[in-house]
JSON list of C-alpha atoms and ligand atoms in Angstrom, two decimals:
[
{"chain": "A", "resi": 1, "resn": "MET", "atom": "CA", "xyz": [22.24, 5.00, -6.41]},
{"chain": "A", "resi": 2, "resn": "TYR", "atom": "CA", "xyz": [24.81, 7.11, -4.62]},
{"chain": "A", "resi": 3, "resn": "LYS", "atom": "CA", "xyz": [27.78, 5.81, -2.64]},
{"chain": "A", "resi": 4, "resn": "SER", "atom": "CA", "xyz": [26.86, 4.60, 0.81]},
{"chain": "A", "resi": 5, "resn": "PRO", "atom": "CA", "xyz": [28.72, 3.72, 4.00]},
{"chain": "A", "resi": 6, "resn": "SER", "atom": "CA", "xyz": [26.64, 0.53, 4.01]},
{"chain": "A", "resi": 7, "resn": "PRO", "atom": "CA", "xyz": [28.52, -2.64, 2.93]},
{"chain": "A", "resi": 8, "resn": "LEU", "atom": "CA", "xyz": [25.36, -4.09, 1.35]},
{"chain": "A", "resi": 9, "resn": "PRO", "atom": "CA", "xyz": [25.34, -4.64, -2.43]},
{"chain": "A", "resi": 10, "resn": "GLU", "atom": "CA", "xyz": [23.63, -2.00, -4.54]},
{"chain": "A", "resi": 11, "resn": "LYS", "atom": "CA", "xyz": [20.69, -4.22, -5.46]},
{"chain": "A", "resi": 12, "resn": "ALA", "atom": "CA", "xyz": [19.94, -4.89, -1.78]},
{"chain": "A", "resi": 13, "resn": "ARG", "atom": "CA", "xyz": [20.23, -1.18, -0.94]},
{"chain": "A", "resi": 14, "resn": "GLN", "atom": "CA", "xyz": [17.91, -0.35, -3.81]},
{"chain": "A", "resi": 15, "resn": "GLU", "atom": "CA", "xyz": [15.25, -2.83, -2.64]},
{"chain": "A", "resi": 16, "resn": "ILE", "atom": "CA", "xyz": [15.45, -1.69, 0.97]},
{"chain": "A", "resi": 17, "resn": "ALA", "atom": "CA", "xyz": [15.26, 1.97, -0.03]},
{"chain": "A", "resi": 18, "resn": "ALA", "atom": "CA", "xyz": [12.19, 1.27, -2.19]},
{"chain": "A", "resi": 19, "resn": "GLY", "atom": "CA", "xyz": [10.50, -0.13, 0.93]},
{"chain": "A", "resi": 20, "resn": "LEU", "atom": "CA", "xyz": [11.60, 2.87, 2.99]},
{"chain": "A", "resi": 21, "resn": "ASN", "atom": "CA", "xyz": [10.08, 5.23, 0.42]},
{"chain": "A", "resi": 22, "resn": "GLU", "atom": "CA", "xyz": [6.79, 3.30, 0.49]},
{"chain": "A", "resi": 23, "resn": "ARG", "atom": "CA", "xyz": [6.69, 3.54, 4.27]},
{"chain": "A", "resi": 24, "resn": "LEU", "atom": "CA", "xyz": [7.60, 7.23, 4.06]},
{"chain": "A", "resi": 25, "resn": "ALA", "atom": "CA", "xyz": [4.59, 7.84, 1.79]},
{"chain": "A", "resi": 26, "resn": "ASP", "atom": "CA", "xyz": [2.30, 5.98, 4.22]},
{"chain": "A", "resi": 27, "resn": "GLY", "atom": "CA", "xyz": [3.82, 7.75, 7.22]},
{"chain": "A", "resi": 28, "resn": "LEU", "atom": "CA", "xyz": [3.48, 11.25, 5.75]},
{"chain": "A", "resi": 29, "resn": "ASP", "atom": "CA", "xyz": [-0.11, 10.51, 4.77]},
{"chain": "A", "resi": 30, "resn": "LEU", "atom": "CA", "xyz": [-0.88, 9.10, 8.22]},
{"chain": "A", "resi": 31, "resn": "HIS", "atom": "CA", "xyz": [0.71, 12.14, 9.88]},
{"chain": "A", "resi": 32, "resn": "SER", "atom": "CA", "xyz": [-1.61, 14.51, 7.99]},
{"chain": "A", "resi": 33, "resn": "GLN", "atom": "CA", "xyz": [-4.62, 12.33, 8.83]},
{"chain": "A", "resi": 34, "resn": "ILE", "atom": "CA", "xyz": [-3.74, 12.29, 12.54]},
{"chain": "A", "resi": 35, "resn": "LYS", "atom": "CA", "xyz": [-3.51, 16.09, 12.50]},
{"chain": "A", "resi": 36, "resn": "VAL", "atom": "CA", "xyz": [-6.95, 16.34, 10.85]},
{"chain": "A", "resi": 37, "resn": "ALA", "atom": "CA", "xyz": [-8.32, 14.17, 13.69]},
{"chain": "A", "resi": 38, "resn": "HIS", "atom": "CA", "xyz": [-6.45, 16.27, 16.29]},
{"chain": "A", "resi": 39, "resn": "TRP", "atom": "CA", "xyz": [-7.94, 19.50, 14.91]},
{"chain": "A", "resi": 40, "resn": "ASN", "atom": "CA", "xyz": [-11.53, 18.43, 14.32]},
{"chain": "A", "resi": 41, "resn": "ILE", "atom": "CA", "xyz": [-12.31, 16.08, 17.20]},
{"chain": "A", "resi": 42, "resn": "LYS", "atom": "CA", "xyz": [-15.42, 16.92, 19.24]},
{"chain": "A", "resi": 43, "resn": "GLY", "atom": "CA", "xyz": [-17.20, 15.18, 22.10]},
{"chain": "A", "resi": 44, "resn": "GLN", "atom": "CA", "xyz": [-16.79, 14.05, 25.69]},
{"chain": "A", "resi": 45, "resn": "GLN", "atom": "CA", "xyz": [-13.35, 12.50, 25.08]},
{"chain": "A", "resi": 46, "resn": "PHE", "atom": "CA", "xyz": [-11.90, 15.70, 23.56]},
{"chain": "A", "resi": 47, "resn": "ALA", "atom": "CA", "xyz": [-9.74, 16.53, 26.58]},
{"chain": "A", "resi": 48, "resn": "SER", "atom": "CA", "xyz": [-7.89, 13.20, 26.50]},
{"chain": "A", "resi": 49, "resn": "LEU", "atom": "CA", "xyz": [-7.86, 12.45, 22.76]},
{"chain": "A", "resi": 50, "resn": "HIS", "atom": "CA", "xyz": [-6.87, 15.87, 21.37]},
{"chain": "A", "resi": 51, "resn": "PRO", "atom": "CA", "xyz": [-3.45, 15.77, 23.10]},
{"chain": "A", "resi": 52, "resn": "LEU", "atom": "CA", "xyz": [-3.08, 12.00, 22.59]},
{"chain": "A", "resi": 53, "resn": "PHE", "atom": "CA", "xyz": [-3.39, 12.43, 18.81]},
{"chain": "A", "resi": 54, "resn": "GLU", "atom": "CA", "xyz": [-0.72, 15.13, 18.97]},
{"chain": "A", "resi": 55, "resn": "THR", "atom": "CA", "xyz": [1.71, 12.73, 20.67]},
{"chain": "A", "resi": 56, "resn": "PHE", "atom": "CA", "xyz": [1.09, 10.26, 17.81]},
{"chain": "A", "resi": 57, "resn": "ALA", "atom": "CA", "xyz": [1.78, 12.99, 15.24]},
{"chain": "A", "resi": 58, "resn": "VAL", "atom": "CA", "xyz": [4.99, 14.12, 16.93]},
{"chain": "A", "resi": 59, "resn": "SER", "atom": "CA", "xyz": [6.33, 10.57, 17.20]},
{"chain": "A", "resi": 60, "resn": "LEU", "atom": "CA", "xyz": [5.41, 9.83, 13.60]},
{"chain": "A", "resi": 61, "resn": "ALA", "atom": "CA", "xyz": [7.11, 13.00, 12.33]},
{"chain": "A", "resi": 62, "resn": "ASN", "atom": "CA", "xyz": [10.34, 11.78, 13.95]},
{"chain": "A", "resi": 63, "resn": "HIS", "atom": "CA", "xyz": [9.96, 8.29, 12.49]},
{"chain": "A", "resi": 64, "resn": "ASN", "atom": "CA", "xyz": [9.28, 9.71, 9.01]},
{"chain": "A", "resi": 65, "resn": "ASP", "atom": "CA", "xyz": [12.48, 11.70, 9.27]},
{"chain": "A", "resi": 66, "resn": "ALA", "atom": "CA", "xyz": [14.46, 8.60, 10.31]},
{"chain": "A", "resi": 67, "resn": "VAL", "atom": "CA", "xyz": [12.94, 6.51, 7.49]},
{"chain": "A", "resi": 68, "resn": "ALA", "atom": "CA", "xyz": [13.75, 9.19, 4.87]},
{"chain": "A", "resi": 69, "resn": "GLU", "atom": "CA", "xyz": [17.30, 9.57, 6.16]},
{"chain": "A", "resi": 70, "resn": "ARG", "atom": "CA", "xyz": [17.86, 5.79, 6.15]},
{"chain": "A", "resi": 71, "resn": "ALA", "atom": "CA", "xyz": [16.91, 5.70, 2.45]},
{"chain": "A", "resi": 72, "resn": "VAL", "atom": "CA", "xyz": [19.43, 8.45, 1.70]},
{"chain": "A", "resi": 73, "resn": "THR", "atom": "CA", "xyz": [22.07, 6.77, 3.89]},
{"chain": "A", "resi": 74, "resn": "LEU", "atom": "CA", "xyz": [21.68, 3.67, 1.71]},
{"chain": "A", "resi": 75, "resn": "GLY", "atom": "CA", "xyz": [22.45, 5.77, -1.37]},
{"chain": "A", "resi": 76, "resn": "ALA", "atom": "CA", "xyz": [18.89, 6.41, -2.58]},
{"chain": "A", "resi": 77, "resn": "GLN", "atom": "CA", "xyz": [16.72, 9.49, -2.85]},
{"chain": "A", "resi": 78, "resn": "ALA", "atom": "CA", "xyz": [13.94, 10.20, -0.31]},
{"chain": "A", "resi": 79, "resn": "TYR", "atom": "CA", "xyz": [10.63, 11.09, -1.94]},
{"chain": "A", "resi": 80, "resn": "GLY", "atom": "CA", "xyz": [8.41, 13.03, 0.40]},
{"chain": "A", "resi": 81, "resn": "THR", "atom": "CA", "xyz": [6.32, 15.82, -1.09]},
{"chain": "A", "resi": 82, "resn": "ALA", "atom": "CA", "xyz": [2.62, 15.90, -0.19]},
{"chain": "A", "resi": 83, "resn": "ARG", "atom": "CA", "xyz": [1.72, 15.07, -3.83]},
{"chain": "A", "resi": 84, "resn": "HIS", "atom": "CA", "xyz": [4.10, 12.13, -3.92]},
{"chain": "A", "resi": 85, "resn": "ALA", "atom": "CA", "xyz": [2.82, 10.81, -0.58]},
{"chain": "A", "resi": 86, "resn": "ALA", "atom": "CA", "xyz": [-0.81, 11.13, -1.70]},
{"chain": "A", "resi": 87, "resn": "LYS", "atom": "CA", "xyz": [-0.08, 9.23, -4.89]},
{"chain": "A", "resi": 88, "resn": "HIS", "atom": "CA", "xyz": [1.91, 6.41, -3.29]},
{"chain": "A", "resi": 89, "resn": "SER", "atom": "CA", "xyz": [0.35, 5.92, 0.16]},
{"chain": "A", "resi": 90, "resn": "ARG", "atom": "CA", "xyz": [-1.56, 2.69, 0.72]},
{"chain": "A", "resi": 91, "resn": "LEU", "atom": "CA", "xyz": [-3.82, 4.33, 3.32]},
{"chain": "A", "resi": 92, "resn": "PRO", "atom": "CA", "xyz": [-7.41, 5.17, 2.42]},
{"chain": "A", "resi": 93, "resn": "GLU", "atom": "CA", "xyz": [-8.27, 8.89, 2.42]},
{"chain": "A", "resi": 94, "resn": "TYR", "atom": "CA", "xyz": [-9.51, 10.31, 5.72]},
{"chain": "A", "resi": 95, "resn": "PRO", "atom": "CA", "xyz": [-13.18, 11.37, 5.84]},
{"chain": "A", "resi": 96, "resn": "GLN", "atom": "CA", "xyz": [-12.39, 14.98, 6.76]},
{"chain": "A", "resi": 97, "resn": "ASP", "atom": "CA", "xyz": [-15.91, 15.92, 7.87]},
{"chain": "A", "resi": 98, "resn": "THR", "atom": "CA", "xyz": [-15.71, 13.50, 10.80]},
{"chain": "A", "resi": 99, "resn": "ALA", "atom": "CA", "xyz": [-16.34, 15.20, 14.15]},
{"chain": "A", "resi": 100, "resn": "ARG", "atom": "CA", "xyz": [-17.30, 12.62, 16.82]},
{"chain": "A", "resi": 101, "resn": "ASP", "atom": "CA", "xyz": [-14.50, 11.57, 19.13]},
{"chain": "A", "resi": 102, "resn": "MET", "atom": "CA", "xyz": [-14.96, 7.79, 18.93]},
{"chain": "A", "resi": 103, "resn": "GLU", "atom": "CA", "xyz": [-15.38, 7.88, 15.16]},
{"chain": "A", "resi": 104, "resn": "HIS", "atom": "CA", "xyz": [-11.91, 9.45, 14.91]},
{"chain": "A", "resi": 105, "resn": "VAL", "atom": "CA", "xyz": [-10.56, 6.76, 17.23]},
{"chain": "A", "resi": 106, "resn": "LYS", "atom": "CA", "xyz": [-11.93, 4.01, 14.97]},
{"chain": "A", "resi": 107, "resn": "LEU", "atom": "CA", "xyz": [-10.67, 5.66, 11.75]},
{"chain": "A", "resi": 108, "resn": "LEU", "atom": "CA", "xyz": [-7.18, 6.17, 13.16]},
{"chain": "A", "resi": 109, "resn": "ALA", "atom": "CA", "xyz": [-7.04, 2.64, 14.62]},
{"chain": "A", "resi": 110, "resn": "GLU", "atom": "CA", "xyz": [-7.83, 1.21, 11.17]},
{"chain": "A", "resi": 111, "resn": "ARG", "atom": "CA", "xyz": [-5.23, 3.39, 9.46]},
{"chain": "A", "resi": 112, "resn": "ILE", "atom": "CA", "xyz": [-2.54, 2.60, 12.01]},
{"chain": "A", "resi": 113, "resn": "GLU", "atom": "CA", "xyz": [-3.15, -1.09, 11.29]},
{"chain": "A", "resi": 114, "resn": "VAL", "atom": "CA", "xyz": [-2.66, -0.49, 7.55]},
{"chain": "A", "resi": 115, "resn": "TYR", "atom": "CA", "xyz": [0.55, 1.43, 8.31]},
{"chain": "A", "resi": 116, "resn": "LEU", "atom": "CA", "xyz": [1.77, -1.42, 10.54]},
{"chain": "A", "resi": 117, "resn": "ALA", "atom": "CA", "xyz": [1.10, -4.04, 7.86]},
{"chain": "A", "resi": 118, "resn": "GLY", "atom": "CA", "xyz": [3.34, -2.10, 5.45]},
{"chain": "A", "resi": 119, "resn": "LEU", "atom": "CA", "xyz": [6.07, -1.73, 8.07]},
{"chain": "A", "resi": 120, "resn": "ARG", "atom": "CA", "xyz": [6.07, -5.48, 8.71]},
{"chain": "A", "resi": 121, "resn": "GLU", "atom": "CA", "xyz": [6.32, -6.23, 4.97]},
{"chain": "A", "resi": 122, "resn": "SER", "atom": "CA", "xyz": [9.22, -3.82, 4.49]},
{"chain": "A", "resi": 123, "resn": "ARG", "atom": "CA", "xyz": [10.91, -5.17, 7.62]},
{"chain": "A", "resi": 124, "resn": "SER", "atom": "CA", "xyz": [10.77, -8.71, 6.20]},
{"chain": "A", "resi": 125, "resn": "ALA", "atom": "CA", "xyz": [12.27, -7.47, 2.93]},
{"chain": "A", "resi": 126, "resn": "ALA", "atom": "CA", "xyz": [15.07, -5.70, 4.82]},
{"chain": "A", "resi": 127, "resn": "GLU", "atom": "CA", "xyz": [15.67, -8.87, 6.84]},
{"chain": "A", "resi": 128, "resn": "LYS", "atom": "CA", "xyz": [15.88, -10.95, 3.66]},
{"chain": "A", "resi": 129, "resn": "ASN", "atom": "CA", "xyz": [18.49, -8.49, 2.37]},
{"chain": "A", "resi": 130, "resn": "GLY", "atom": "CA", "xyz": [20.54, -8.79, 5.56]},
{"chain": "A", "resi": 131, "resn": "ASP", "atom": "CA", "xyz": [20.02, -5.20, 6.74]},
{"chain": "A", "resi": 132, "resn": "THR", "atom": "CA", "xyz": [19.77, -5.57, 10.53]},
{"chain": "A", "resi": 133, "resn": "ASP", "atom": "CA", "xyz": [19.91, -1.81, 11.02]},
{"chain": "A", "resi": 134, "resn": "THR", "atom": "CA", "xyz": [16.89, -1.06, 8.87]},
{"chain": "A", "resi": 135, "resn": "VAL", "atom": "CA", "xyz": [15.12, -4.00, 10.56]},
{"chain": "A", "resi": 136, "resn": "ASP", "atom": "CA", "xyz": [15.86, -2.35, 13.94]},
{"chain": "A", "resi": 137, "resn": "LEU", "atom": "CA", "xyz": [14.50, 0.97, 12.72]},
{"chain": "A", "resi": 138, "resn": "TYR", "atom": "CA", "xyz": [11.26, -0.68, 11.57]},
{"chain": "A", "resi": 139, "resn": "THR", "atom": "CA", "xyz": [10.97, -2.62, 14.83]},
{"chain": "A", "resi": 140, "resn": "GLN", "atom": "CA", "xyz": [11.10, 0.59, 16.84]},
{"chain": "A", "resi": 141, "resn": "ILE", "atom": "CA", "xyz": [8.31, 2.07, 14.76]},
{"chain": "A", "resi": 142, "resn": "VAL", "atom": "CA", "xyz": [6.22, -1.13, 14.86]},
{"chain": "A", "resi": 143, "resn": "THR", "atom": "CA", "xyz": [6.57, -1.38, 18.65]},
{"chain": "A", "resi": 144, "resn": "GLU", "atom": "CA", "xyz": [5.53, 2.21, 19.16]},
{"chain": "A", "resi": 145, "resn": "PHE", "atom": "CA", "xyz": [2.63, 2.17, 16.72]},
{"chain": "A", "resi": 146, "resn": "GLU", "atom": "CA", "xyz": [1.30, -1.14, 18.01]},
{"chain": "A", "resi": 147, "resn": "LYS", "atom": "CA", "xyz": [1.14, 0.63, 21.37]},
{"chain": "A", "resi": 148, "resn": "HIS", "atom": "CA", "xyz": [-0.68, 3.62, 19.86]},
{"chain": "A", "resi": 149, "resn": "GLY", "atom": "CA", "xyz": [-3.04, 1.19, 18.13]},
{"chain": "A", "resi": 150, "resn": "TRP", "atom": "CA", "xyz": [-3.68, -0.53, 21.45]},
{"chain": "A", "resi": 151, "resn": "PHE", "atom": "CA", "xyz": [-4.61, 2.81, 23.11]},
{"chain": "A", "resi": 152, "resn": "LEU", "atom": "CA", "xyz": [-7.17, 3.40, 20.39]},
{"chain": "A", "resi": 153, "resn": "ARG", "atom": "CA", "xyz": [-8.58, -0.14, 20.38]},
{"chain": "A", "resi": 154, "resn": "ALA", "atom": "CA", "xyz": [-8.81, -0.07, 24.21]},
{"chain": "A", "resi": 155, "resn": "SER", "atom": "CA", "xyz": [-10.76, 3.21, 24.01]},
{"chain": "A", "resi": 156, "resn": "LEU", "atom": "CA", "xyz": [-13.24, 1.55, 21.64]},
{"chain": "A", "resi": 157, "resn": "GLU", "atom": "CA", "xyz": [-13.89, -1.30, 24.11]},
{"chain": "A", "resi": 158, "resn": "GLY", "atom": "CA", "xyz": [-15.73, 0.99, 26.55]},
{"chain": "B", "resi": 1, "resn": "LIG", "atom": "FE1", "xyz": [-2.31, 21.26, 18.04]}
]
């Protein structure tokens, strides 16, 4: 671990950073999956869902950056190559031949829920280690992605 402006003990910083790297792997994987859905979607809902998926991807790219930089701020290394993300992500692979609009909605809703479960676990670990700032970062992401998940689930209710 490198020196950090954080007053937390090294062991706490190490544990929190491990969680951040797990969430980074999930987030990078999810970002690529959202883009696959954005590119390949077909059907009556194309006009609304194609740009909606892009807003998810843009927001997630920013969150991934913040998560990686928090790990480095705590004195750790951020691991974020495509190969590393593929190996460590807890998300299932995306069925890339999917075309139908509502099928993409269902697949992304499921994956966002997996991503959220990981965020909540890592947030609890950060809370246990007394890192309010990392907890805040996770809460912002959880709040936003619960909203994205709601958009998708609401679309499936039709
Ligand atoms: Fe695009």
